[in-house]
Short mmCIF file of C-alpha atoms and ligand atoms in Angstrom, two decimals:
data_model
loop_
_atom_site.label_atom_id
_atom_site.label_comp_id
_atom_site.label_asym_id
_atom_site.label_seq_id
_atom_site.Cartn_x
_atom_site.Cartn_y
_atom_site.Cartn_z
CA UNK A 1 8.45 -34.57 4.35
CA UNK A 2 7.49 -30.91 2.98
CA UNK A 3 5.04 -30.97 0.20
CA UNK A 4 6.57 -30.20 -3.57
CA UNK A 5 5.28 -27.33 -5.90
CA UNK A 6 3.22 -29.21 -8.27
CA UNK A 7 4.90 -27.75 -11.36
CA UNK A 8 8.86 -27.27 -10.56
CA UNK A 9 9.49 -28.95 -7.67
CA UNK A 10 10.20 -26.41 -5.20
CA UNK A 11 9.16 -26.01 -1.65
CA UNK A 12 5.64 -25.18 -1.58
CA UNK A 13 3.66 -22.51 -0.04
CA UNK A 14 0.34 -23.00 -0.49
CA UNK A 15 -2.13 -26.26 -1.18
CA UNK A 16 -5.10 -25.78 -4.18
CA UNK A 17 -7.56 -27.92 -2.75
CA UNK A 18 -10.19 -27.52 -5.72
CA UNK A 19 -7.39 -27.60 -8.31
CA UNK A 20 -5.93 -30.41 -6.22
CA UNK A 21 -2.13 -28.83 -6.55
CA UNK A 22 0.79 -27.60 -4.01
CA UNK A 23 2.26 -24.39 -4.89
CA UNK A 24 5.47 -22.59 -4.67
CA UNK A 25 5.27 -18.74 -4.55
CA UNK A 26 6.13 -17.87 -7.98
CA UNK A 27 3.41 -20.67 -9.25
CA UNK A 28 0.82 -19.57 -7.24
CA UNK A 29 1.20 -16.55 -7.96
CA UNK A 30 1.16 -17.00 -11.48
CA UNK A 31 -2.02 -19.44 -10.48
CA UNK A 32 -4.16 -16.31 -9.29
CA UNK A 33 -2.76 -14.08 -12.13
CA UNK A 34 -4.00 -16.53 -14.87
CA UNK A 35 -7.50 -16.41 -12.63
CA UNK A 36 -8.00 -13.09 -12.72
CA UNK A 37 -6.89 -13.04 -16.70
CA UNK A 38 -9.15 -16.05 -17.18
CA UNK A 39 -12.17 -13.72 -15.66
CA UNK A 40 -11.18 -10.67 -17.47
CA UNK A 41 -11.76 -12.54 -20.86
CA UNK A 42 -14.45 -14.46 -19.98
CA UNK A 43 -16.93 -12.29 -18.47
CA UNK A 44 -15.26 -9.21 -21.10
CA UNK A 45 -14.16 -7.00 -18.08
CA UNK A 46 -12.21 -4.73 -19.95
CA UNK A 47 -11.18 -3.83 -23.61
CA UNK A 48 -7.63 -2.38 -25.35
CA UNK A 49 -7.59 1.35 -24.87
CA UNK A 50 -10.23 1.43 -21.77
CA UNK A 51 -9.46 3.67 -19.16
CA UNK A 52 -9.73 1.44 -15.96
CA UNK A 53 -10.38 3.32 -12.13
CA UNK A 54 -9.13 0.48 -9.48
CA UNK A 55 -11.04 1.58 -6.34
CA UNK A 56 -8.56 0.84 -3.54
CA UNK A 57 -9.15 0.89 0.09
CA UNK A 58 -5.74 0.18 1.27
CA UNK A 59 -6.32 -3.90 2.25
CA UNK A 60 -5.02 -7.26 0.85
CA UNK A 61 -8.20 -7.88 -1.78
CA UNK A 62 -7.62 -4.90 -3.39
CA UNK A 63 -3.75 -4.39 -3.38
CA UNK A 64 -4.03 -7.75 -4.41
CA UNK A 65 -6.59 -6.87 -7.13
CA UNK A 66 -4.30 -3.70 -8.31
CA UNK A 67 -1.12 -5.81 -8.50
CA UNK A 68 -3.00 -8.25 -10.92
CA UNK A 69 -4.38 -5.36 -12.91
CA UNK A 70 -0.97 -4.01 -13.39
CA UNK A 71 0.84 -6.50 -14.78
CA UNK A 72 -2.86 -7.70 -17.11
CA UNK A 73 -2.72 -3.90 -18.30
CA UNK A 74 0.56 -4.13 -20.25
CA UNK A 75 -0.68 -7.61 -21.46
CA UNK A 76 -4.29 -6.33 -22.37
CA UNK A 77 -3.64 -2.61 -23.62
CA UNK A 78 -5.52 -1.07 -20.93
CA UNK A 79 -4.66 1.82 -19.07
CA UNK A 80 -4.94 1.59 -15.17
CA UNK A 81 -5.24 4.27 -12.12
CA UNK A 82 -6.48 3.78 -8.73
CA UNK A 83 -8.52 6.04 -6.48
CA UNK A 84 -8.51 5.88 -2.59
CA UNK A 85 -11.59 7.25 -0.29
CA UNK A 86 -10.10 8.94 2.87
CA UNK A 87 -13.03 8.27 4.88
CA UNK A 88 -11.93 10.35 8.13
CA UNK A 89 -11.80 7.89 10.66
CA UNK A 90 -8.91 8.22 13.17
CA UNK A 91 -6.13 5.81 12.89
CA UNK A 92 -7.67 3.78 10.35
CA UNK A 93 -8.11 5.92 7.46
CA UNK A 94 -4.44 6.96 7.97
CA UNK A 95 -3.07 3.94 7.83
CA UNK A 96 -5.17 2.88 4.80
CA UNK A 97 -4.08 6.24 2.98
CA UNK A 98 -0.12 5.47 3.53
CA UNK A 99 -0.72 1.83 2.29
CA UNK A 100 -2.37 2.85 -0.68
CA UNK A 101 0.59 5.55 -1.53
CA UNK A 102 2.74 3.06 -1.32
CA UNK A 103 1.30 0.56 -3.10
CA UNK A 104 0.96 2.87 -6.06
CA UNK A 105 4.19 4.09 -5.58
CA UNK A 106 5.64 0.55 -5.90
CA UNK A 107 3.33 -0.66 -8.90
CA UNK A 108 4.02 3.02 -10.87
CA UNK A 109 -0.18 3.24 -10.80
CA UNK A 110 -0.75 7.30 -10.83
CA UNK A 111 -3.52 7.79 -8.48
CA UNK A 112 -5.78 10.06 -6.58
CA UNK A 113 -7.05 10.32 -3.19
CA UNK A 114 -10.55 11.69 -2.29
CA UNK A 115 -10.57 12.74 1.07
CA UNK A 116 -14.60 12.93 2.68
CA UNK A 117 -13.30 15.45 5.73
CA UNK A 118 -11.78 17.99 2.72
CA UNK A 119 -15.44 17.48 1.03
CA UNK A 120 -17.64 17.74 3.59
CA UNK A 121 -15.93 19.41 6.52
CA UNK A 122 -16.62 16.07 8.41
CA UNK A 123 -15.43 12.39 8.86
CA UNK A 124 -17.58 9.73 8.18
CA UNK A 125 -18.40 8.98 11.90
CA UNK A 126 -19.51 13.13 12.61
CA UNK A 127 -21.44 12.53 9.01
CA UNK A 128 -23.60 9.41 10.00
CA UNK A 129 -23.97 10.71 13.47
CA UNK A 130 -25.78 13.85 12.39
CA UNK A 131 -27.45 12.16 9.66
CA UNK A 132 -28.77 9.80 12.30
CA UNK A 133 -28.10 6.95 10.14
CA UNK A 134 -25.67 3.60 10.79
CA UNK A 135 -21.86 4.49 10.15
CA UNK A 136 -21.54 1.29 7.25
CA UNK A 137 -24.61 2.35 5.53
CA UNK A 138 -23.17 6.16 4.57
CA UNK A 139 -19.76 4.45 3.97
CA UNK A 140 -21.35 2.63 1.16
CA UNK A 141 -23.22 5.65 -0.42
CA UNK A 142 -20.65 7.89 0.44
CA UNK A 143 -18.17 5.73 -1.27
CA UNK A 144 -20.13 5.29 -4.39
CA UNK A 145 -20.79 8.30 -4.71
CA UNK A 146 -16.94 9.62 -4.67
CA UNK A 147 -15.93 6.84 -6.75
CA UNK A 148 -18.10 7.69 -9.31
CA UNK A 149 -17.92 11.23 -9.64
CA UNK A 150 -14.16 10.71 -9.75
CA UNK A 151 -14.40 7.64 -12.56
CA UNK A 152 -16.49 10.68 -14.31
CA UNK A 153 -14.41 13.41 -13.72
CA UNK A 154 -10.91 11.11 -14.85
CA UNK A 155 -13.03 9.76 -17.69
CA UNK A 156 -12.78 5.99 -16.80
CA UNK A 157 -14.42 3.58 -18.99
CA UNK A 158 -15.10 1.53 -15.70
CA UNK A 159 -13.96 1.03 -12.09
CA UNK A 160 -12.47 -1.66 -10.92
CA UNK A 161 -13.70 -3.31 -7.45
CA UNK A 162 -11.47 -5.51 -5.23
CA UNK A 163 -14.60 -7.92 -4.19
CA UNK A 164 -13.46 -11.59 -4.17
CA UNK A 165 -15.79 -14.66 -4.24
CA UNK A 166 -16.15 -14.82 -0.37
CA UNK A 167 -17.10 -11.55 -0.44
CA UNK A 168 -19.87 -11.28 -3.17
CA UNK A 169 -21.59 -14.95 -2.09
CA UNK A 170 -21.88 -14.24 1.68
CA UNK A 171 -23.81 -11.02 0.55
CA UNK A 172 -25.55 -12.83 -2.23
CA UNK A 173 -27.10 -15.54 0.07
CA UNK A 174 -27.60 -13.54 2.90
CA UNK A 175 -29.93 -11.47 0.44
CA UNK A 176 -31.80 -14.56 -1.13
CA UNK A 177 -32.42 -15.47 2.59
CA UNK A 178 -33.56 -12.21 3.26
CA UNK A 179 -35.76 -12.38 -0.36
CA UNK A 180 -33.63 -9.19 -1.24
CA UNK A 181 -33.70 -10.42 -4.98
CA UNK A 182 -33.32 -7.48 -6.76
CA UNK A 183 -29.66 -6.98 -4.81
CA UNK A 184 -28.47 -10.65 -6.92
CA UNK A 185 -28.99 -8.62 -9.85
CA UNK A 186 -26.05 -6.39 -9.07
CA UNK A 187 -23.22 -8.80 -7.82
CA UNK A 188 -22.41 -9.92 -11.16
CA UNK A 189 -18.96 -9.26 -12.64
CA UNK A 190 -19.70 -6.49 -13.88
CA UNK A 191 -22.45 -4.18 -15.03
CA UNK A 192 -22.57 -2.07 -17.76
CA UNK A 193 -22.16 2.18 -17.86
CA UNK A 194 -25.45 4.02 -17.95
CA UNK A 195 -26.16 7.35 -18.53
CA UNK A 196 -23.97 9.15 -15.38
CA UNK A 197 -22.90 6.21 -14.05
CA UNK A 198 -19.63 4.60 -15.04
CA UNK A 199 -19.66 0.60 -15.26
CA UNK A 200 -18.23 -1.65 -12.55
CA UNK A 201 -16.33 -4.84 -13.12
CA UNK A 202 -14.81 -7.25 -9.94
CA UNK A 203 -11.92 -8.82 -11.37
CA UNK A 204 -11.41 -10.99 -8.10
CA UNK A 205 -14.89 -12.57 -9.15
CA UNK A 206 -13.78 -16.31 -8.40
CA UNK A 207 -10.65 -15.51 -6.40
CA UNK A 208 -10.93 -16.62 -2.31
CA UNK A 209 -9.84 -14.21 -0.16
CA UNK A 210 -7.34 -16.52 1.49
CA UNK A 211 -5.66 -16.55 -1.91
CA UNK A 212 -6.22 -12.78 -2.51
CA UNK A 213 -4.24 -12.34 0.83
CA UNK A 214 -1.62 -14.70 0.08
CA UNK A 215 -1.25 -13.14 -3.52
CA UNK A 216 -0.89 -9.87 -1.66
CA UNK A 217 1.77 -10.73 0.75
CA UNK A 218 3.92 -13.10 -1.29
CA UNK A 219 4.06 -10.12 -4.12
CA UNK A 220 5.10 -7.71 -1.07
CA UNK A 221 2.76 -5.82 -2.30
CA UNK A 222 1.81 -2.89 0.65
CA UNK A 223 -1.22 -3.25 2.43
CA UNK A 224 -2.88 -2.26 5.95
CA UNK A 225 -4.18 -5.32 8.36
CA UNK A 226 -5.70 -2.30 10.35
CA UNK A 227 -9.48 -3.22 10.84
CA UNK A 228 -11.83 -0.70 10.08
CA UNK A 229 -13.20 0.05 14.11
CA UNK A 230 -16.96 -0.10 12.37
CA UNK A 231 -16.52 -3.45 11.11
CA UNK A 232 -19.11 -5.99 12.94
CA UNK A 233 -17.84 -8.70 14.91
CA UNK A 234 -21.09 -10.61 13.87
CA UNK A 235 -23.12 -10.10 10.98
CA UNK A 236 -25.86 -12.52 9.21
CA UNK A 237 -22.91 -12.26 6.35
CA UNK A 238 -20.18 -13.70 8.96
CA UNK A 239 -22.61 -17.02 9.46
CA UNK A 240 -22.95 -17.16 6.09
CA UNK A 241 -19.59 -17.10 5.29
CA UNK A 242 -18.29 -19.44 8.02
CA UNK A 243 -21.22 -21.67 6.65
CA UNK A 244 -19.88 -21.39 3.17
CA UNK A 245 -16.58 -22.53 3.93
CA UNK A 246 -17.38 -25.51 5.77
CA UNK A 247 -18.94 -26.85 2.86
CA UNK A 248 -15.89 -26.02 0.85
CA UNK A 249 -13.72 -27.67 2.88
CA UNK A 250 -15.60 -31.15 2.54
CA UNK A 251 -16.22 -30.23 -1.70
CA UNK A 252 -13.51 -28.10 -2.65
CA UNK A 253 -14.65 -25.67 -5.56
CA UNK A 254 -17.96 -25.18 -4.34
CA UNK A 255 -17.61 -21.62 -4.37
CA UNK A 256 -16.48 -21.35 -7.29
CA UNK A 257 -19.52 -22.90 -9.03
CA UNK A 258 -21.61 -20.67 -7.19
CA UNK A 259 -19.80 -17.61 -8.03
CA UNK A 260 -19.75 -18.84 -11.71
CA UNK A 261 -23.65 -19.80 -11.37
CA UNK A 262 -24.45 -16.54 -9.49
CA UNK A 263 -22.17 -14.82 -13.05
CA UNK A 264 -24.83 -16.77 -15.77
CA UNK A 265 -28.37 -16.18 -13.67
CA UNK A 266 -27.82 -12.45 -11.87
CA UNK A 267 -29.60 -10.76 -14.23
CA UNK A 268 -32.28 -12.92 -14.23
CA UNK A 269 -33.19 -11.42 -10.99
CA UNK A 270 -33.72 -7.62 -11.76
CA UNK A 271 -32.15 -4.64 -13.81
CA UNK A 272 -28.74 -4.05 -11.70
CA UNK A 273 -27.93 -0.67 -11.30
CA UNK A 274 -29.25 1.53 -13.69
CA UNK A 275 -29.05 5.28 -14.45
CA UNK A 276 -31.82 7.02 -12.64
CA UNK A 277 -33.95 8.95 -14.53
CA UNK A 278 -32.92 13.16 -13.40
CA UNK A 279 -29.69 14.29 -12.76
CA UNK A 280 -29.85 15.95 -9.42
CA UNK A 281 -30.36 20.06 -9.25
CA UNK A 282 -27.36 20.84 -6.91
CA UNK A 283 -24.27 18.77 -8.48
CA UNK A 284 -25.68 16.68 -11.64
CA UNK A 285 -25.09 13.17 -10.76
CA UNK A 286 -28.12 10.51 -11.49
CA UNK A 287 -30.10 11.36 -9.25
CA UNK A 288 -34.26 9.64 -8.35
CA UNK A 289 -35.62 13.00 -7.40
CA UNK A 290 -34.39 16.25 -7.41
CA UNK A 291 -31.46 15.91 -5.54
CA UNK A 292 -29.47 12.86 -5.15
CA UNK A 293 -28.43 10.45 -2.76
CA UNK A 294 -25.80 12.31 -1.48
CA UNK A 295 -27.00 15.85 -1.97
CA UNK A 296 -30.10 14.39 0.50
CA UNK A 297 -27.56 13.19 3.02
CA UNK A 298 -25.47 16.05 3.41
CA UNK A 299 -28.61 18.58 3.60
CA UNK A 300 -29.70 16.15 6.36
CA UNK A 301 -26.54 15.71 8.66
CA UNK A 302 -24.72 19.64 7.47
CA UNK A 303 -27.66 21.61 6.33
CA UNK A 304 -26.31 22.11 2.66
CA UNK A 305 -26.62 19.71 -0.30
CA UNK A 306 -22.26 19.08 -0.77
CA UNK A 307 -22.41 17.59 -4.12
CA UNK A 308 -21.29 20.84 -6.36
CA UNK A 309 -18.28 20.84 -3.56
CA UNK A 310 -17.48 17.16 -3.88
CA UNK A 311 -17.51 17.32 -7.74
CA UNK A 312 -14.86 20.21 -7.44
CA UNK A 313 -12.69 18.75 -4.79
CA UNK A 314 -13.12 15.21 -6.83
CA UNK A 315 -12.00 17.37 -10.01
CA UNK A 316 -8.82 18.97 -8.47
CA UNK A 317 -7.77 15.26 -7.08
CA UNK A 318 -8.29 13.41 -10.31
FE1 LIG B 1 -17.06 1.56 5.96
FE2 LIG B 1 -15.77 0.65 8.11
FE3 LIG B 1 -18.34 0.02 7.75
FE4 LIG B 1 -16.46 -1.03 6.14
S1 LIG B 1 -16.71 -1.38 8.34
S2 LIG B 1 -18.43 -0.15 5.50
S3 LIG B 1 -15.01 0.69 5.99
S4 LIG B 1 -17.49 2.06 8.10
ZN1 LIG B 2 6.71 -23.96 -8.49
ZN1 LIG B 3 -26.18 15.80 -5.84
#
C-alpha cells in the first residue's frame, strides 16, 4: 500500500520524520513555506518596505530559498532581488549563471550578475593561484566581498543567504571541535547592518537540505546539479555531517533543536561580524587596515588593489 498525504489524502511524496507526517507535493510544499515564514517572524528576518538582496549561486538551497522569498514578499511587504557571483570557473560557473537567469526569469525576481573575470581580468582559479592561496578560501572573501558592495550599491536593507540547517551545524561543530568559538558567533540567523556592511539573514535556518532540494524540484523551480570541481570529496565538515544525520535518523528533530539552540546562545560566543574600524584607501569598503580584504588580495595575485574597479563594475550591474 502507498503511504497517504497526512492532510488530504493524496499520494504522498515525501515522509516528515520529526513532524511524524506523509506529504503530498502541494502539502509539503506548503510545509517548508510555512517554515521558512515561521523563521522569518521569529528570528525578525525582515520588515515591510525592506529591500531584500537573495544571494544566489544557481543550486537547489538557494533557488529553493528564492522561491520561498517570493511568494513571503507579497505576503510580508518586502521587496526582493537576487544577485549571482560569476566566479569564472569553466563549465561550472556557466551553468550556474543560466540556472540563475532562469530562475529569475520564472519567479519575475529582477536581478544582477557580478561577474569576478569582468572585475578582475581573472577567474577565481588564475586569482587564488597567483595569490598563492587555496581556491575555497578566496571564493569566500571574494564572494563577500561582491555581495556586499552590490547589497550597498542596490541599497538593500539585508542579503539574503541560502544556508540550510545541515549546512550551518556541520560548520558550527566542526568549529567548536576546532575551539574556533568566535566563528559560532556568526552562524546565527541573522546579524545586524554595521557601518559598511549590510546585514545578513538565512531564511533556510531550520530547513534540511533534503527538503530544500525537494522544495526546489517539486516547485520546478531551475537549478544546476553541476558540482563546483573545487568542492572536497572529504572535509572534517562531511564527517560531521554524515555524523549528524545518523543521529537524526534514530531522534528525528535533533537538528532542529540544535539549529534553534545554536539561534538563542550564538552571540554568547563573540561579536559576529562587525564593521571594521577604517574604510579602506583604494575603494571604501570596511576595511582593518588601510586597504581591505580584497584590495590586499588583488595587489597580491594582479599587482593592483581592484576594489575602485569592482565597486564600478558592481554599480553598472546593480
Ligand atoms: Fe567556491 Fe567551489 Fe570552493 Fe564552493 S567549492 S567555496 S563554489 S571554489
Ligand atoms: Zn496533501
Ligand atoms: Zn578595498
Amino acid at each position: 500500500m502507498h503511504a497517504r498525504c497526512s492532510v488530504c489524502g493524496e499520494p504522498a511524496v515525501a515522509r516528515v520524520e520529526y513532524a511524524r507526517k506523509w506529504l503530498c507535493g502541494a502539502h509539503f510544499a506548503g510545509y517548508v513555506e510555512g517554515k521558512v515564514l515561521g523563521a522569518l517572524e521569529r528570528y525578525r528576518l525582515v520588515e515591510r518596505g525592506w529591500r531584500v538582496l537573495a544571494a544566489v549561486s544557481g543550486g537547489a538551497d538557494s533557488a529553493a530559498m528564492l522561491g520561498v522569498l517570493a511568494k513571503a514578499s507579497v505576503a510580508l511587504g518586502f521587496r526582493l532581488a537576487a544577485v549571482h557571483v560569476d566566479l569564472g570557473i569553466e563549465g561550472f560557473s556557466e551553468a550556474s549563471r543560466r540556472a540563475v537567469e532562469e530562475l529569475c526569469g520564472s519567479l519575475g525576481v529582477p536581478f544582477a550578475v557580478v561577474s569576478l573575470p569582468e572585475v578582475a581580468g581573472v577567474g577565481l582559479p588564475e586569482l587564488a593561484r597567483r595569490a598563492r592561496r587555496p581556491v575555497c578560501s578566496v571564493c569566500g572573501a571574494v564572494k563577500r566581498y561582491l555581495v556586499n558592495v552590490a547589497a550597498a550599491e542596490a541599497g538593500a536593507d539585508v542579503v539574503a543567504l541560502g544556508h540550510h540547517a545541515d549546512d550551518l551545524l556541520a560548520y558550527a561543530v566542526k568549529n567548536f571541535l576546532f575551539q574556533r568559538l568566535p566563528e559560532l558567533a556568526k552562524l546565527g540567523p541573522k546579524t545586524e547592518s554595521t557601518g559598511g556592511l549590510v546585514g545578513r539573514v538565512r531564511p533556510l535556518y531550520e530547513v534540511y537540505k533534503s527538503e530544500a532540494s525537494l522544495y526546489a524540484r517539486l516547485s520546478g523551480l531551475p537549478f544546476t546539479e553541476e558540482r563546483c570541481p573545487y568542492s572536497p570529496n572529504r572535509s572534517v565538515e562531511g564527517e560531521v555531517r554524515a555524523f549528524l544525520d545518523s543521529v537524526e535518523a534514530r531522534r528525528p528533530g535533533f537538528k532542529i533543536s540544535l539549529a534553534r539552540g545554536l539561534a538563542r546562545n550564538a552571540g554568547l560566543w563573540g561579536q559576529g561580524p562587525r564593521s571594521p574600524p577604517r574604510a579602506c584607501r583604494v575603494c571604501g569598503a570596511p576595511s582593518e587596515g588601510e586597504l581591505c580584504s580584497f584590495c590586499r588580495l588583488t595587489l597580491k595575485a594582479l599587482g593592483r588593489p581592484m576594489g575602485d574597479v569592482a565597486r564600478e563594475k558592481v554599480r553598472e550591474a546593480v
